[in-house]
Coordinates of C-alpha atoms in Angstrom, one line a residue:
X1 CA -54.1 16.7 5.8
X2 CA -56.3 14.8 3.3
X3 CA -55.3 13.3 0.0
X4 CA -57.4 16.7 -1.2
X5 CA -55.1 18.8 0.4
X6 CA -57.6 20.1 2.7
X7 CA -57.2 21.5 5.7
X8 CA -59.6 22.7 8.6
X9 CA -57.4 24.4 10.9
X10 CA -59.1 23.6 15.2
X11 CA -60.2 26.5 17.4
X12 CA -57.3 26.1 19.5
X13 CA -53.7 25.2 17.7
X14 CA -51.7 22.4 19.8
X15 CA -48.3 21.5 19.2
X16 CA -48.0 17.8 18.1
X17 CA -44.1 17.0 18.4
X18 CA -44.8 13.4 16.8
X19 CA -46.1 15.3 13.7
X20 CA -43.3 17.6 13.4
X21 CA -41.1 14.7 12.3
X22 CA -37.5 15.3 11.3
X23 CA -38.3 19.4 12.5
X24 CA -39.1 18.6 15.9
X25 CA -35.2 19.0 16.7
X26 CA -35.4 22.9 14.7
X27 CA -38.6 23.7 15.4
X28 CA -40.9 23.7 18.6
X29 CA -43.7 26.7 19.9
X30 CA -41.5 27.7 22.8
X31 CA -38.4 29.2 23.7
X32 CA -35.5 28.6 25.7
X33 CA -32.9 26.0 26.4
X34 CA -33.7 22.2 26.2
X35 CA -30.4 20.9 27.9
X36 CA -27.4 22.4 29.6
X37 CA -23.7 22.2 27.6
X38 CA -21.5 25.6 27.9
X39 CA -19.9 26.5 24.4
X40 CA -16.6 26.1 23.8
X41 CA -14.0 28.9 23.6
X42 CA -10.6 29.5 21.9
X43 CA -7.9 32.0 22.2
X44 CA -8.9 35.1 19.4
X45 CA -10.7 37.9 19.8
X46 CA -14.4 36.9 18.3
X47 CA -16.0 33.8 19.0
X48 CA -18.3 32.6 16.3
X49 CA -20.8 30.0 17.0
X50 CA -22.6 28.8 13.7
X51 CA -23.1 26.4 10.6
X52 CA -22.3 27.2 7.0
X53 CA -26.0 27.9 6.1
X54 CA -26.5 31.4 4.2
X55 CA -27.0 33.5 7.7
X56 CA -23.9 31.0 9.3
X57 CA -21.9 32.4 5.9
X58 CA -22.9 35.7 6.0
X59 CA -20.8 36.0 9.3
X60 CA -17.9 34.2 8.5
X61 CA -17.2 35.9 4.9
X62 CA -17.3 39.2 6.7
X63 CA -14.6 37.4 9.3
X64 CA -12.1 36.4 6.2
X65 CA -12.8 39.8 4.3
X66 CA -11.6 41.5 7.5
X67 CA -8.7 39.0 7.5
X68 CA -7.8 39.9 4.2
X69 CA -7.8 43.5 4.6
X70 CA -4.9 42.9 7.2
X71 CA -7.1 43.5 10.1
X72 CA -5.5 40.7 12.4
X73 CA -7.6 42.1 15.5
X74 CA -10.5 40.3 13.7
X75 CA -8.8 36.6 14.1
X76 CA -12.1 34.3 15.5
X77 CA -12.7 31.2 16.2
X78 CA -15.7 29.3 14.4
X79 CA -17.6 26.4 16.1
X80 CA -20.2 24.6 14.4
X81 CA -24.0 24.5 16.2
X82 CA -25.6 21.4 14.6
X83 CA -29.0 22.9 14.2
X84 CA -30.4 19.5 13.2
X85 CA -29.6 18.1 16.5
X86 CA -30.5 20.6 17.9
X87 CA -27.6 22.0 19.4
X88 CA -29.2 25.5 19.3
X89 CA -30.7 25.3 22.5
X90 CA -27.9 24.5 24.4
X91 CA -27.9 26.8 27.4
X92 CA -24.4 27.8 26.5
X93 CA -25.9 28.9 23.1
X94 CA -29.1 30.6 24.3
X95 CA -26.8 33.0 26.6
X96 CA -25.4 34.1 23.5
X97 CA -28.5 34.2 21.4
X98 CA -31.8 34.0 23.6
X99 CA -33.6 32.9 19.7
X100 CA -32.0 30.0 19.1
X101 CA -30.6 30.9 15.8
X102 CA -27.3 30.9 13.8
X103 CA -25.7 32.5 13.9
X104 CA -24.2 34.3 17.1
X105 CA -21.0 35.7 18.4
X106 CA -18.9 37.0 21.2
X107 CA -16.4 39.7 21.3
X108 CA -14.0 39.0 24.0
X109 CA -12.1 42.3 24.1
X110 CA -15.0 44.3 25.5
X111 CA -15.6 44.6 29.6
X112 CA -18.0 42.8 29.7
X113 CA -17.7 40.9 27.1
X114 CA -20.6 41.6 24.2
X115 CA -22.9 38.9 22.7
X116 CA -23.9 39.9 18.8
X117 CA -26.6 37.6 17.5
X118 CA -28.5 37.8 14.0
X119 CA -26.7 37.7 11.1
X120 CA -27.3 41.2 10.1
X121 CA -26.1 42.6 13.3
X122 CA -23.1 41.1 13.2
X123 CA -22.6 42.8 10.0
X124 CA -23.3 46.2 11.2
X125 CA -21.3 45.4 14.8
X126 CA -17.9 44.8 13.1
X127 CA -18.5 46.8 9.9
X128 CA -18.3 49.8 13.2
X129 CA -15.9 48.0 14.9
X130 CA -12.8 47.9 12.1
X131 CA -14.8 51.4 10.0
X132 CA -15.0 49.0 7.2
X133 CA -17.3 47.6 4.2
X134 CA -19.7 50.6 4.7
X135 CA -19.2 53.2 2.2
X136 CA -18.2 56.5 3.9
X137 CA -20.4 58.9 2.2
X138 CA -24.1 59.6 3.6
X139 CA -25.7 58.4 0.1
X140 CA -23.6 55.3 -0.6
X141 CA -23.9 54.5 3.3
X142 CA -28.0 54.8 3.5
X143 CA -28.0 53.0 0.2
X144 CA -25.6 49.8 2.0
X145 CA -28.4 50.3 5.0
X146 CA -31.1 50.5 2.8
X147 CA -30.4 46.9 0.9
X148 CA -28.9 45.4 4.6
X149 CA -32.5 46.1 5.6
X150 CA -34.0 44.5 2.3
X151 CA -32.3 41.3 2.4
X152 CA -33.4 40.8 6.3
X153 CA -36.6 41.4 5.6
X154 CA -37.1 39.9 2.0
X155 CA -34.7 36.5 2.5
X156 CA -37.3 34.8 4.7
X157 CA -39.8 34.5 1.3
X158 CA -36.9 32.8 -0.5
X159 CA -35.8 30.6 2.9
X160 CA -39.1 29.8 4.7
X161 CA -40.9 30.5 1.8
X162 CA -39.7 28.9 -1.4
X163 CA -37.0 26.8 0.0
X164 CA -39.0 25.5 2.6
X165 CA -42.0 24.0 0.2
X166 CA -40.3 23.3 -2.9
X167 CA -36.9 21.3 -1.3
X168 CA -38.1 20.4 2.3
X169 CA -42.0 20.2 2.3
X170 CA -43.0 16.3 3.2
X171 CA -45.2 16.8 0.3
X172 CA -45.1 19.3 -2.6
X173 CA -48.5 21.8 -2.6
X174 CA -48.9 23.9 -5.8
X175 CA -50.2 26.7 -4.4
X176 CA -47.0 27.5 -1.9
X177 CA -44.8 26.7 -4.2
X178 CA -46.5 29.3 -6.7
X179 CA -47.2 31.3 -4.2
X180 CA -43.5 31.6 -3.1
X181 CA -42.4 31.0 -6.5
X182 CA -43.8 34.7 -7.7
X183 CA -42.0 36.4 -5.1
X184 CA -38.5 35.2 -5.5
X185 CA -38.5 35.8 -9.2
X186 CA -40.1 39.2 -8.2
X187 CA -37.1 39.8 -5.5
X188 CA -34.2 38.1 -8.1
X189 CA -36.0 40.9 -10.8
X190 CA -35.4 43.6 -8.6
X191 CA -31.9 42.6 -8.2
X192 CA -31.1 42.2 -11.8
X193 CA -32.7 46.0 -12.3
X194 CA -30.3 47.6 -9.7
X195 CA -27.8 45.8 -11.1
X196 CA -27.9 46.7 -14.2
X197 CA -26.2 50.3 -12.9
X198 CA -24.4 49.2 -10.1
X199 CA -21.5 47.4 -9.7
X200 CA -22.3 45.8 -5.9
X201 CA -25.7 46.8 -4.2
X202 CA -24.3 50.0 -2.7
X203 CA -22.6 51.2 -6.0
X204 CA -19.0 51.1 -6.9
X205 CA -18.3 49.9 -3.6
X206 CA -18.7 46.7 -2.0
X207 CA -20.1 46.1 1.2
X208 CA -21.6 44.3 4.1
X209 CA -24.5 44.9 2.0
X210 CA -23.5 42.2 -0.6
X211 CA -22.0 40.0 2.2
X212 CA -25.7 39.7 3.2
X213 CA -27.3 39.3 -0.4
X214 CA -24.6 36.8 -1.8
X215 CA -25.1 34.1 0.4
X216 CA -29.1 33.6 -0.4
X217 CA -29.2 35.1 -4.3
X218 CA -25.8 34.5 -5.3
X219 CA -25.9 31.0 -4.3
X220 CA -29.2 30.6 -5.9
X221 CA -28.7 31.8 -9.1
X222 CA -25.2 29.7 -9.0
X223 CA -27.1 26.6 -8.4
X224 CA -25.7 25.8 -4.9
X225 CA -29.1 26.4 -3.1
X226 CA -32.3 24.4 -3.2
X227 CA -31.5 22.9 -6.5
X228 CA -33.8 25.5 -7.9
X229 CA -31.9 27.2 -10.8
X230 CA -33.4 25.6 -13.8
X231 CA -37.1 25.9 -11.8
X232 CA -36.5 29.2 -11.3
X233 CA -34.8 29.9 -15.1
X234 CA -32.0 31.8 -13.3
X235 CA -30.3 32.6 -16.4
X236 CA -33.1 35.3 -17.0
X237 CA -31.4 37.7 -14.6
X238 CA -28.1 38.4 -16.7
X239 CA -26.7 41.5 -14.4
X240 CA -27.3 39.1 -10.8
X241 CA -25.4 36.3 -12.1
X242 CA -22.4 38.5 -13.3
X243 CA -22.7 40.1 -9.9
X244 CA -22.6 36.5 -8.1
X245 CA -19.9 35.0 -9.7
X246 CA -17.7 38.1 -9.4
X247 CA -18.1 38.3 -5.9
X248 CA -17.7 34.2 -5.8
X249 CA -14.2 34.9 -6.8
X250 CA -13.0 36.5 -3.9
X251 CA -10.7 34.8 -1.6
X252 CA -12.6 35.8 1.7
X253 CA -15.6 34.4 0.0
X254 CA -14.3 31.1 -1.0
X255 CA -12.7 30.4 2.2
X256 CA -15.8 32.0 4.1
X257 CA -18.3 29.8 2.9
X258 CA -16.0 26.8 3.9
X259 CA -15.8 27.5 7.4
X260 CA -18.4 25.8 9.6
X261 CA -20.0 23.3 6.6
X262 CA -20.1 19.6 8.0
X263 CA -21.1 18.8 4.3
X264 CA -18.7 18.4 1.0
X265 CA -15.0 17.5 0.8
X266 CA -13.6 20.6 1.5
X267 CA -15.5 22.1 4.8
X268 CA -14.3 23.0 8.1
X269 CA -16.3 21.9 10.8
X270 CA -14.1 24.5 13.1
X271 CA -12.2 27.4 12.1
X272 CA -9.1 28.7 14.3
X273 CA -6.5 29.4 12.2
X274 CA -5.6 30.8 8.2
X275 CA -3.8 27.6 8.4
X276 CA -6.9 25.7 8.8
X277 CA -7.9 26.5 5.1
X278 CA -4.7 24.4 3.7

């Protein structure tokens, strides 16, 4: 790129791993495992297989809310895939999760035994599993599907959109950062709106639905992603920020969003035991 920011993309694309810099470990054109290792496995139920970014915490708050409704046929075990080393395309992890992403789990007690990757799957698998955290009416159960299917689709804007050029961009472009700017304040507006009648996303009820949505917008407008608050004048959305912090309260969220961080004084690189969190 030149110092005007201009571009002429070639006829053919070619991947240039030299380029790709400190990414070349996350990010490459082609699939599949780089190396053999076979993943670790302890003695519970559910083996989890992730990091403590906002997919990795999705997983593991929905593990310690389970927990904490006294469901102890939900006990897992947490192992932490070091995505910037690449440890995502262990063979052991691609079995598991054949894109390469955190995060992914297994549940032993099947025959066979049942691989659940992407973070909004797991979710839904053990929201079915245990009959929990979906609201048992048809309306306040389409509504939990209905934002469950939002946040997949609309999260990638604020991740690989906004996050990705205004925190981790080699250089900062104004038109990205605009560009993604716009729709994050459009997404954290439509937030605040629905919030402004409803206790969680679903309603009265909470849900995997907010155990999807916290981990990207809570954290944002709490200042613990992206340092982007004050950019994004977070304060503006009044009825999100009352909604983030009283779900930030909860114990399964506080010890969720513990489990699997290699970062911070208080982060547990592995999770196998309630007693871990001591």
């Amino acid at each position: 790129m030149s110092s005007e920011n201009h571009y002429t993309p070639p006829k053919v694309w070619k991947y240039d791993e030299k380029e790709a810099g400190k990414w070349s470990k996350i990010n490459r054109p082609y699939s599949g495992p780089t190396h053999d290792k076979a993943l670790p496995q302890g003695k519970h139920p559910f083996q989890l297989h992730s990091l403590a970014t906002p997919n990795g915490q999705k997983a593991t708050i929905m593990f310690e809310e389970l927990l904490e409704l006294g469901l102890d046929d939900a006990e897992y075990d947490a192992y932490t895939i070091d995505i910037g080393e690449g440890k995502q395309f262990s063979s052991g992890f691609v079995d598991i999760n054949p894109n390469s992403k955190i995060p992914a789990m297994i549940d032993t007690t099947t025959d066979p035994q049942i691989r659940v990757f992407e973070s909004g799957s797991i979710l839904q698998y053990l929201a079915e599993k245990f009959d929990v955290l979906v609201p048992k009416d048809i309306k306040g159960k389409t509504e939990c599907r209905n934002w469950l299917m939002w946040q997949m689709g609309s999260a990638p804007f604020l991740g690989g959109g906004f996050g990705h050029f205004y925190a981790y961009a080699p250089e900062k472009l104004k038109y990205p950062i605009d560009r993604y700017t716009m729709e994050t304040k459009r997404q954290l507006d439509l937030l605040n709106k629905h919030l402004v009648e409803n206790k969680y996303m679903a309603g009265d009820e909470y849900s995997i639905a907010d155990i999807a949505i916290w981990p990207w917008y809570g954290n944002l407008v709490l200042g613990k992603l992206y340092d982007a608050a004050e950019f994004l004048n977070v304060e503006e959305y009044t009825y999100v920020k009352r909604w983030a912090e009283m779900i930030a309260e909860r114990p399964a969220v506080k010890r969720g969003v513990r489990v699997n961080r290699t970062w911070g004084d208080d982060g547990l690189t592995e999770r196998h035991s309630s007693a871990d969190f001591d």
